[in-house]
């Protein structure tokens, strides 16, 4: 087989094109004329249909460029989606969101995928039951590659967003489930200082949403320092404290405060809810089969002589993998990983299922449990609207998305080329 | 046997730790691999348990789900009047898929034949990256393309015979989407056919057309068919194009000019509608997903069987 793949096939088929010029064949019957005509026609058909895909790509790029070029402004990159003012709407939060989701996706899918590929390629079992398990896993991976991404989205919805309802359901605008860390609950009470200055009182009972302050109580300031909150009762006749420092630490008697939670970036709760962590993990399920198959191809391409040399030096299997096979296969794995990431950036259906179609968000994610907008979801939302302004915005956003993808793909092609030479 | 002490006494510190490390690594890698089986199990458990809640509801039955020709899960406000028959969605999916296949399969195969049998290196250097770029285009972009270009041109050509959202424009976009996949997989299969077969055919006096159609393509048929099946299941599971371009009314016709909600299109519509968790409408999306999963899973399995059973081995 090596001879077939190493020599280009077209090198051997000179009998097309000029090879069929009249007079080269001594026998020219009607039949052979007809056959040559068919061959000629088929060749033309091939050229025509193959050129069609280039034409389609051209039409696609030109039409989208034509539709969207007027909106390729700095507004597009800096602003966020706006319902009231489509003329200055932009896609900045979605760019940040896409990057974050792809980060989660890469962190979870790449180690898992490469690990699986190493297990399947480098640790070939010898006993019969293990061999069966091995081929079953292989079959399973090929089947997973064919599962529609929207089904992965539903899996992500059940598994990450609701966790099969083991921890209770996520409710809108309400902290629910089991909160693990990264969050502090407070009541927020207006102090005497005015100007919207508030003090925070640690919340003991999380089911209680409001508090009414009647007696001095422990509170914390914005830096997290504890202090005793003073009370000023207007009915007692004592004058309002004049010192602004004191006024900041004093509230009117009977003042009511609402619940308020402060989250750190690592805030984690179970189930994950409609969060960007859930979306990233769902996407990693989508691209996992792609990563595995690409890494397997790359590992298969490493010459066995390299491994044998390593074994001959007394290295164990894992040492061989770590020091020989993996470095040798790395360019191929990187190429596959970048292509998979490109797929992840463009994928909208699973994210739509996990996070919903809402796009009103004016910043990137603040913590792991924050909602997020991605570029394809934003494009889907804009493209589905009737107003011309949003249609143009969708085209402009597509141009940005395609530019990002083109960049990634050219990096992948560059890596592949480099690998082939080396 | 008199062996050196170093070989008899093998309790070196490094090997002792090494063995443990080695075992730990193997276990870790095996866990990674078993995770993929876990994903499949997760999908199956999720689909069965959630669609169970659907079929348990008193408003639906398995029989009417499988035979019903009306799907009004989201249109009817009243749950008692809602109809859950899968056929409109299934027919919508099939309409879009058929149109896509009519475009992707012949064009993909012909392009693959051209690439592997005829194309010079220069043409290949243009065509292959072009196909790769098409394969890398996000599906939401193709959906937008269908709405922006394909659908208006269809309406223009037919003098308004098509709906704004119709099965044909979605099908054309899905066909463009599947074409690179059909092409690259078939080209792999064609490429694997040994040169000796081609040379034999040319030696017998075949024209390039006869060589490709009568010798090379049949020799690569198992690979080509499994490529076709893969493309088919890809087209069935395609979501964003149909969500944008195929329309939102589930119709049970064979008319490709009408709206046609597909299974994936319904799932997206359902998600957008924000029906609360626990309603019958919400669970109906899992019933649709089961149908979708069974079809695509069956397709991939059959494709693999064909590839394994009928693969010609040249060595």
Tab-separated table of N, CA and C in Angstrom, chain B residues 3 16 18 22 41 88 98-99 117 129 150 154 162-163 166 178 193 218 245 270 301 303:
chain	number	residue	atom	x	y	z
B	3	UNK	N	22.837	-16.475	37.618
B	3	UNK	CA	22.632	-15.144	37.014
B	3	UNK	C	23.289	-14.079	37.861
B	16	UNK	N	10.902	-0.127	41.517
B	16	UNK	CA	9.755	-0.255	42.418
B	16	UNK	C	8.766	0.871	42.214
B	18	UNK	N	8.769	2.859	39.677
B	18	UNK	CA	8.386	2.849	38.266
B	18	UNK	C	7.206	1.959	37.992
B	22	UNK	N	3.800	3.221	36.555
B	22	UNK	CA	3.338	2.639	35.294
B	22	UNK	C	1.889	2.185	35.438
B	41	UNK	N	-23.460	5.816	27.647
B	41	UNK	CA	-24.437	5.404	28.657
B	41	UNK	C	-25.246	6.598	29.128
B	88	UNK	N	-45.011	14.519	10.971
B	88	UNK	CA	-44.679	15.802	10.329
B	88	UNK	C	-43.211	16.172	10.502
B	98	UNK	N	-33.276	14.703	2.006
B	98	UNK	CA	-33.255	14.204	0.639
B	98	UNK	C	-32.688	15.257	-0.314
B	99	UNK	N	-33.161	16.490	-0.162
B	99	UNK	CA	-32.651	17.549	-1.035
B	99	UNK	C	-31.143	17.708	-0.831
B	117	UNK	N	-8.606	10.997	-9.504
B	117	UNK	CA	-8.258	10.386	-10.779
B	117	UNK	C	-7.723	11.376	-11.810
B	129	UNK	N	-8.008	22.829	-0.314
B	129	UNK	CA	-8.212	23.841	0.741
B	129	UNK	C	-9.596	24.466	0.682
B	150	UNK	N	-29.983	31.913	-0.778
B	150	UNK	CA	-30.618	30.788	-1.466
B	150	UNK	C	-32.124	30.989	-1.566
B	154	UNK	N	-34.347	31.429	-4.956
B	154	UNK	CA	-35.375	30.443	-5.313
B	154	UNK	C	-36.695	31.139	-5.589
B	162	UNK	N	-42.064	29.760	-3.806
B	162	UNK	CA	-41.555	29.187	-2.566
B	162	UNK	C	-41.951	30.043	-1.374
B	163	UNK	N	-42.140	29.403	-0.227
B	163	UNK	CA	-42.309	30.154	1.015
B	163	UNK	C	-40.987	30.849	1.352
B	166	UNK	N	-38.320	27.603	3.547
B	166	UNK	CA	-38.775	26.397	2.867
B	166	UNK	C	-37.735	25.294	2.965
B	178	UNK	N	-22.630	19.116	3.656
B	178	UNK	CA	-22.214	17.712	3.649
B	178	UNK	C	-21.220	17.417	2.537
B	193	UNK	N	-7.573	2.478	-3.497
B	193	UNK	CA	-7.614	1.452	-4.549
B	193	UNK	C	-6.234	1.380	-5.202
B	218	UNK	N	-16.340	0.913	-8.139
B	218	UNK	CA	-16.794	-0.341	-7.522
B	218	UNK	C	-15.795	-0.889	-6.514
B	245	UNK	N	-33.591	28.338	8.432
B	245	UNK	CA	-34.093	28.445	7.064
B	245	UNK	C	-35.292	27.573	6.744
B	270	UNK	N	-38.335	24.626	20.657
B	270	UNK	CA	-38.780	24.295	22.011
B	270	UNK	C	-37.903	24.985	23.052
B	301	UNK	N	-24.003	2.779	12.671
B	301	UNK	CA	-23.711	1.353	12.870
B	301	UNK	C	-23.728	0.622	11.544
B	303	UNK	N	-23.247	1.861	8.624
B	303	UNK	CA	-22.083	2.302	7.860
B	303	UNK	C	-20.833	1.547	8.261
